[in-house]
GROMACS .gro file of N, CA and C in nm:
model
  303
    1UNK      N    1  12.314  10.182 -17.261
    1UNK     CA    2  12.296  10.170 -17.391
    1UNK      C    3  12.376  10.055 -17.413
    2UNK      N    4  12.430   9.955 -17.285
    2UNK     CA    5  12.383   9.757 -17.350
    2UNK      C    6  12.300   9.696 -17.375
    3UNK      N    7  12.200   9.760 -17.273
    3UNK     CA    8  12.047   9.760 -17.194
    3UNK      C    9  11.941   9.764 -17.386
    4UNK      N   10  12.012   9.911 -17.432
    4UNK     CA   11  11.936   9.904 -17.549
    4UNK      C   12  12.000   9.794 -17.719
    5UNK      N   13  12.128   9.786 -17.659
    5UNK     CA   14  12.168   9.676 -17.754
    5UNK      C   15  12.076   9.585 -17.801
    6UNK      N   16  12.091   9.524 -17.645
    6UNK     CA   17  12.051   9.382 -17.590
    6UNK      C   18  11.904   9.395 -17.686
    7UNK      N   19  11.775   9.481 -17.633
    7UNK     CA   20  11.661   9.508 -17.676
    7UNK      C   21  11.674   9.481 -17.811
    8UNK      N   22  11.772   9.535 -17.908
    8UNK     CA   23  11.781   9.522 -18.028
    8UNK      C   24  11.824   9.359 -18.122
    9UNK      N   25  11.837   9.343 -18.041
    9UNK     CA   26  11.907   9.153 -18.075
    9UNK      C   27  11.857   9.070 -18.048
   10UNK      N   28  11.692   9.105 -17.926
   10UNK     CA   29  11.656   9.066 -17.961
   10UNK      C   30  11.531   9.054 -17.967
   11UNK      N   31  11.490   9.154 -18.013
   11UNK     CA   32  11.424   9.155 -18.145
   11UNK      C   33  11.369   9.086 -18.265
   12UNK      N   34  11.540   9.027 -18.223
   12UNK     CA   35  11.590   8.938 -18.373
   12UNK      C   36  11.500   8.791 -18.365
   13UNK      N   37  11.488   8.750 -18.276
   13UNK     CA   38  11.424   8.613 -18.206
   13UNK      C   39  11.257   8.627 -18.116
   14UNK      N   40  11.223   8.723 -18.134
   14UNK     CA   41  11.076   8.792 -18.084
   14UNK      C   42  11.009   8.714 -18.144
   15UNK      N   43  10.834   8.698 -18.132
   15UNK     CA   44  10.808   8.733 -18.271
   15UNK      C   45  10.728   8.847 -18.300
   16UNK      N   46  10.744   8.860 -18.430
   16UNK     CA   47  10.712   9.024 -18.417
   16UNK      C   48  10.511   9.055 -18.436
   17UNK      N   49  10.480   8.953 -18.336
   17UNK     CA   50  10.338   9.004 -18.314
   17UNK      C   51  10.357   9.039 -18.119
   18UNK      N   52  10.410   9.017 -18.094
   18UNK     CA   53  10.488   9.095 -17.973
   18UNK      C   54  10.477   9.240 -17.985
   19UNK      N   55  10.380   9.321 -17.923
   19UNK     CA   56  10.439   9.508 -17.902
   19UNK      C   57  10.589   9.553 -17.877
   20UNK      N   58  10.616   9.620 -17.934
   20UNK     CA   59  10.768   9.663 -17.904
   20UNK      C   60  10.703   9.850 -17.894
   21UNK      N   61  10.778   9.890 -17.832
   21UNK     CA   62  10.811  10.016 -17.756
   21UNK      C   63  10.859  10.107 -17.889
   22UNK      N   64  10.981  10.069 -17.892
   22UNK     CA   65  11.090  10.112 -17.989
   22UNK      C   66  11.061  10.041 -18.126
   23UNK      N   67  11.082  10.125 -18.246
   23UNK     CA   68  11.063  10.095 -18.370
   23UNK      C   69  11.243  10.070 -18.418
   24UNK      N   70  11.212   9.982 -18.420
   24UNK     CA   71  11.373   9.905 -18.488
   24UNK      C   72  11.403   9.902 -18.636
   25UNK      N   73  11.488   9.949 -18.715
   25UNK     CA   74  11.498   9.900 -18.846
   25UNK      C   75  11.673   9.833 -18.843
   26UNK      N   76  11.643   9.777 -18.969
   26UNK     CA   77  11.773   9.771 -19.004
   26UNK      C   78  11.830   9.812 -19.166
   27UNK      N   79  11.860   9.884 -19.209
   27UNK     CA   80  11.899   9.881 -19.366
   27UNK      C   81  12.034   9.939 -19.383
   28UNK      N   82  12.080   9.918 -19.489
   28UNK     CA   83  12.182   9.867 -19.480
   28UNK      C   84  12.317   9.877 -19.423
   29UNK      N   85  12.315   9.787 -19.327
   29UNK     CA   86  12.402   9.787 -19.267
   29UNK      C   87  12.400   9.889 -19.115
   30UNK      N   88  12.284   9.969 -19.143
   30UNK     CA   89  12.289  10.054 -18.981
   30UNK      C   90  12.117  10.080 -18.927
   31UNK      N   91  12.147  10.039 -18.746
   31UNK     CA   92  12.067  10.038 -18.698
   31UNK      C   93  11.971  10.104 -18.690
   32UNK      N   94  11.859  10.172 -18.700
   32UNK     CA   95  11.740  10.261 -18.644
   32UNK      C   96  11.672  10.269 -18.532
   33UNK      N   97  11.690  10.355 -18.434
   33UNK     CA   98  11.581  10.295 -18.329
   33UNK      C   99  11.521  10.434 -18.352
   34UNK      N  100  11.365  10.422 -18.337
   34UNK     CA  101  11.292  10.547 -18.378
   34UNK      C  102  11.314  10.635 -18.472
   35UNK      N  103  11.398  10.604 -18.561
   35UNK     CA  104  11.445  10.665 -18.684
   35UNK      C  105  11.592  10.741 -18.682
   36UNK      N  106  11.651  10.720 -18.536
   36UNK     CA  107  11.764  10.756 -18.537
   36UNK      C  108  11.894  10.695 -18.564
   37UNK      N  109  11.991  10.684 -18.621
   37UNK     CA  110  12.063  10.540 -18.614
   37UNK      C  111  12.138  10.610 -18.515
   38UNK      N  112  12.149  10.416 -18.462
   38UNK     CA  113  12.210  10.353 -18.362
   38UNK      C  114  12.372  10.310 -18.372
   39UNK      N  115  12.369  10.179 -18.403
   39UNK     CA  116  12.448  10.102 -18.478
   39UNK      C  117  12.494  10.054 -18.579
   40UNK      N  118  12.636   9.980 -18.641
   40UNK     CA  119  12.594   9.922 -18.715
   40UNK      C  120  12.609   9.787 -18.652
   41UNK      N  121  12.534   9.738 -18.788
   41UNK     CA  122  12.498   9.541 -18.820
   41UNK      C  123  12.571   9.522 -18.900
   42UNK      N  124  12.706   9.445 -18.898
   42UNK     CA  125  12.759   9.362 -18.978
   42UNK      C  126  12.649   9.182 -18.971
   43UNK      N  127  12.669   9.116 -19.101
   43UNK     CA  128  12.632   8.960 -19.079
   43UNK      C  129  12.735   8.924 -19.131
   44UNK      N  130  12.735   8.796 -19.056
   44UNK     CA  131  12.837   8.716 -19.127
   44UNK      C  132  12.730   8.570 -19.157
   45UNK      N  133  12.636   8.557 -19.305
   45UNK     CA  134  12.642   8.449 -19.296
   45UNK      C  135  12.582   8.297 -19.262
   46UNK      N  136  12.749   8.282 -19.332
   46UNK     CA  137  12.839   8.157 -19.332
   46UNK      C  138  12.818   8.102 -19.161
   47UNK      N  139  12.864   8.219 -19.067
   47UNK     CA  140  12.891   8.160 -18.950
   47UNK      C  141  12.824   8.167 -18.839
   48UNK      N  142  12.724   8.279 -18.926
   48UNK     CA  143  12.553   8.242 -18.854
   48UNK      C  144  12.557   8.316 -18.745
   49UNK      N  145  12.639   8.458 -18.813
   49UNK     CA  146  12.687   8.573 -18.667
   49UNK      C  147  12.629   8.676 -18.723
   50UNK      N  148  12.624   8.788 -18.635
   50UNK     CA  149  12.638   8.936 -18.634
   50UNK      C  150  12.699   8.926 -18.522
   51UNK      N  151  12.798   9.072 -18.589
   51UNK     CA  152  12.856   9.130 -18.552
   51UNK      C  153  12.826   9.332 -18.485
   52UNK      N  154  12.805   9.410 -18.429
   52UNK     CA  155  12.741   9.500 -18.355
   52UNK      C  156  12.865   9.616 -18.327
   53UNK      N  157  12.834   9.718 -18.388
   53UNK     CA  158  12.979   9.812 -18.377
   53UNK      C  159  12.897   9.980 -18.388
   54UNK      N  160  12.986  10.028 -18.292
   54UNK     CA  161  12.956  10.176 -18.225
   54UNK      C  162  12.961  10.275 -18.387
   55UNK      N  163  12.845  10.348 -18.383
   55UNK     CA  164  12.895  10.432 -18.520
   55UNK      C  165  12.977  10.500 -18.454
   56UNK      N  166  13.085  10.543 -18.568
   56UNK     CA  167  13.184  10.714 -18.543
   56UNK      C  168  13.319  10.600 -18.503
   57UNK      N  169  13.304  10.537 -18.461
   57UNK     CA  170  13.391  10.461 -18.364
   57UNK      C  171  13.469  10.322 -18.454
   58UNK      N  172  13.356  10.280 -18.518
   58UNK     CA  173  13.349  10.148 -18.588
   58UNK      C  174  13.406  10.072 -18.519
   59UNK      N  175  13.405  10.121 -18.358
   59UNK     CA  176  13.445   9.943 -18.241
   59UNK      C  177  13.369   9.893 -18.247
   60UNK      N  178  13.396   9.721 -18.244
   60UNK     CA  179  13.304   9.614 -18.244
   60UNK      C  180  13.243   9.601 -18.054
   61UNK      N  181  13.176   9.543 -18.026
   61UNK     CA  182  13.111   9.613 -17.858
   61UNK      C  183  12.991   9.477 -17.854
   62UNK      N  184  12.946   9.402 -17.937
   62UNK     CA  185  12.889   9.219 -17.919
   62UNK      C  186  12.909   9.204 -18.107
   63UNK      N  187  12.930   9.077 -17.998
   63UNK     CA  188  12.911   8.963 -18.104
   63UNK      C  189  12.845   8.859 -18.118
   64UNK      N  190  12.711   8.822 -18.224
   64UNK     CA  191  12.615   8.723 -18.152
   64UNK      C  192  12.623   8.610 -18.252
   65UNK      N  193  12.554   8.494 -18.186
   65UNK     CA  194  12.582   8.367 -18.267
   65UNK      C  195  12.510   8.267 -18.252
   66UNK      N  196  12.442   8.224 -18.367
   66UNK     CA  197  12.340   8.115 -18.304
   66UNK      C  198  12.441   8.035 -18.343
   67UNK      N  199  12.423   7.911 -18.281
   67UNK     CA  200  12.446   7.792 -18.257
   67UNK      C  201  12.373   7.654 -18.226
   68UNK      N  202  12.443   7.568 -18.254
   68UNK     CA  203  12.340   7.435 -18.291
   68UNK      C  204  12.410   7.306 -18.251
   69UNK      N  205  12.346   7.188 -18.189
   69UNK     CA  206  12.435   7.100 -18.242
   69UNK      C  207  12.322   6.981 -18.119
   70UNK      N  208  12.340   6.827 -18.232
   70UNK     CA  209  12.289   6.687 -18.209
   70UNK      C  210  12.283   6.688 -18.125
   71UNK      N  211  12.290   6.604 -18.028
   71UNK     CA  212  12.309   6.541 -17.906
   71UNK      C  213  12.335   6.374 -17.967
   72UNK      N  214  12.236   6.371 -18.076
   72UNK     CA  215  12.222   6.173 -18.099
   72UNK      C  216  12.324   6.146 -18.185
   73UNK      N  217  12.387   6.047 -18.269
   73UNK     CA  218  12.472   6.025 -18.331
   73UNK      C  219  12.352   6.003 -18.475
   74UNK      N  220  12.259   5.965 -18.495
   74UNK     CA  221  12.171   5.985 -18.580
   74UNK      C  222  12.083   6.095 -18.631
   75UNK      N  223  12.092   6.232 -18.592
   75UNK     CA  224  12.057   6.318 -18.652
   75UNK      C  225  11.898   6.319 -18.591
   76UNK      N  226  11.794   6.270 -18.494
   76UNK     CA  227  11.745   6.234 -18.404
   76UNK      C  228  11.677   6.413 -18.411
   77UNK      N  229  11.573   6.491 -18.464
   77UNK     CA  230  11.545   6.604 -18.433
   77UNK      C  231  11.509   6.657 -18.301
   78UNK      N  232  11.452   6.580 -18.255
   78UNK     CA  233  11.406   6.565 -18.116
   78UNK      C  234  11.527   6.605 -18.017
   79UNK      N  235  11.626   6.572 -18.030
   79UNK     CA  236  11.766   6.541 -17.967
   79UNK      C  237  11.868   6.632 -18.002
   80UNK      N  238  11.778   6.813 -18.086
   80UNK     CA  239  11.832   6.931 -18.108
   80UNK      C  240  11.912   7.001 -18.004
   81UNK      N  241  11.981   7.020 -17.986
   81UNK     CA  242  12.059   7.188 -17.913
   81UNK      C  243  12.090   7.334 -17.973
   82UNK      N  244  11.964   7.399 -17.922
   82UNK     CA  245  12.040   7.567 -18.007
   82UNK      C  246  11.999   7.631 -17.892
   83UNK      N  247  12.081   7.748 -17.939
   83UNK     CA  248  12.104   7.854 -17.850
   83UNK      C  249  12.205   7.983 -17.878
   84UNK      N  250  12.175   8.061 -17.898
   84UNK     CA  251  12.235   8.279 -17.942
   84UNK      C  252  12.325   8.262 -17.843
   85UNK      N  253  12.443   8.271 -17.817
   85UNK     CA  254  12.569   8.297 -17.722
   85UNK      C  255  12.635   8.488 -17.767
   86UNK      N  256  12.492   8.538 -17.703
   86UNK     CA  257  12.640   8.656 -17.655
   86UNK      C  258  12.733   8.754 -17.646
   87UNK      N  259  12.801   8.823 -17.710
   87UNK     CA  260  12.915   8.835 -17.642
   87UNK      C  261  12.959   9.009 -17.654
   88UNK      N  262  12.904   9.043 -17.489
   88UNK     CA  263  12.981   9.143 -17.456
   88UNK      C  264  13.085   9.218 -17.457
   89UNK      N  265  13.194   9.260 -17.631
   89UNK     CA  266  13.319   9.275 -17.592
   89UNK      C  267  13.340   9.413 -17.459
   90UNK      N  268  13.277   9.445 -17.478
   90UNK     CA  269  13.359   9.578 -17.378
   90UNK      C  270  13.330   9.488 -17.228
   91UNK      N  271  13.227   9.509 -17.202
   91UNK     CA  272  13.190   9.412 -17.042
   91UNK      C  273  13.244   9.287 -16.993
   92UNK      N  274  13.372   9.284 -17.130
   92UNK     CA  275  13.370   9.084 -17.128
   92UNK      C  276  13.259   9.006 -17.051
   93UNK      N  277  13.159   8.982 -17.086
   93UNK     CA  278  13.036   8.923 -17.003
   93UNK      C  279  12.983   8.838 -17.169
   94UNK      N  280  12.976   8.698 -17.161
   94UNK     CA  281  12.852   8.606 -17.196
   94UNK      C  282  12.781   8.592 -17.143
   95UNK      N  283  12.619   8.609 -17.289
   95UNK     CA  284  12.466   8.535 -17.221
   95UNK      C  285  12.421   8.459 -17.334
   96UNK      N  286  12.386   8.318 -17.247
   96UNK     CA  287  12.394   8.212 -17.388
   96UNK      C  288  12.203   8.248 -17.327
   97UNK      N  289  12.164   8.199 -17.473
   97UNK     CA  290  11.977   8.208 -17.478
   97UNK      C  291  11.951   8.125 -17.512
   98UNK      N  292  11.844   7.995 -17.462
   98UNK     CA  293  11.821   7.891 -17.525
   98UNK      C  294  11.733   7.868 -17.622
   99UNK      N  295  11.699   7.874 -17.715
   99UNK     CA  296  11.590   7.866 -17.872
   99UNK      C  297  11.569   7.730 -17.853
  100UNK      N  298  11.501   7.799 -17.952
  100UNK     CA  299  11.392   7.633 -17.998
  100UNK      C  300  11.482   7.505 -18.088
  101UNK      N  301  11.480   7.399 -18.088
  101UNK     CA  302  11.555   7.323 -18.209
  101UNK      C  303  11.470   7.333 -18.296
   0.00000   0.00000   0.00000
């Protein structure tokens, strides 16, 4: 199930032109995979974060946020660093994925 959740969220960042085997949709905070309800997705636009909750129990299982900062004091766009941090709460694991600045 953890791999399926990771696949779901990597889909947010993968170019839509790439082929995907599973059809993933999010509607009214419910993510479906191939038409089957899978998890609840709560977005926090202010914090640039997404929380993933199991259906039924409501337990938060993944917390994902987009982070960035500039390594220069003059805000030079070429020195911008950005990444996605995935916290797998049940496994106490954190995964950081570099993104383009």
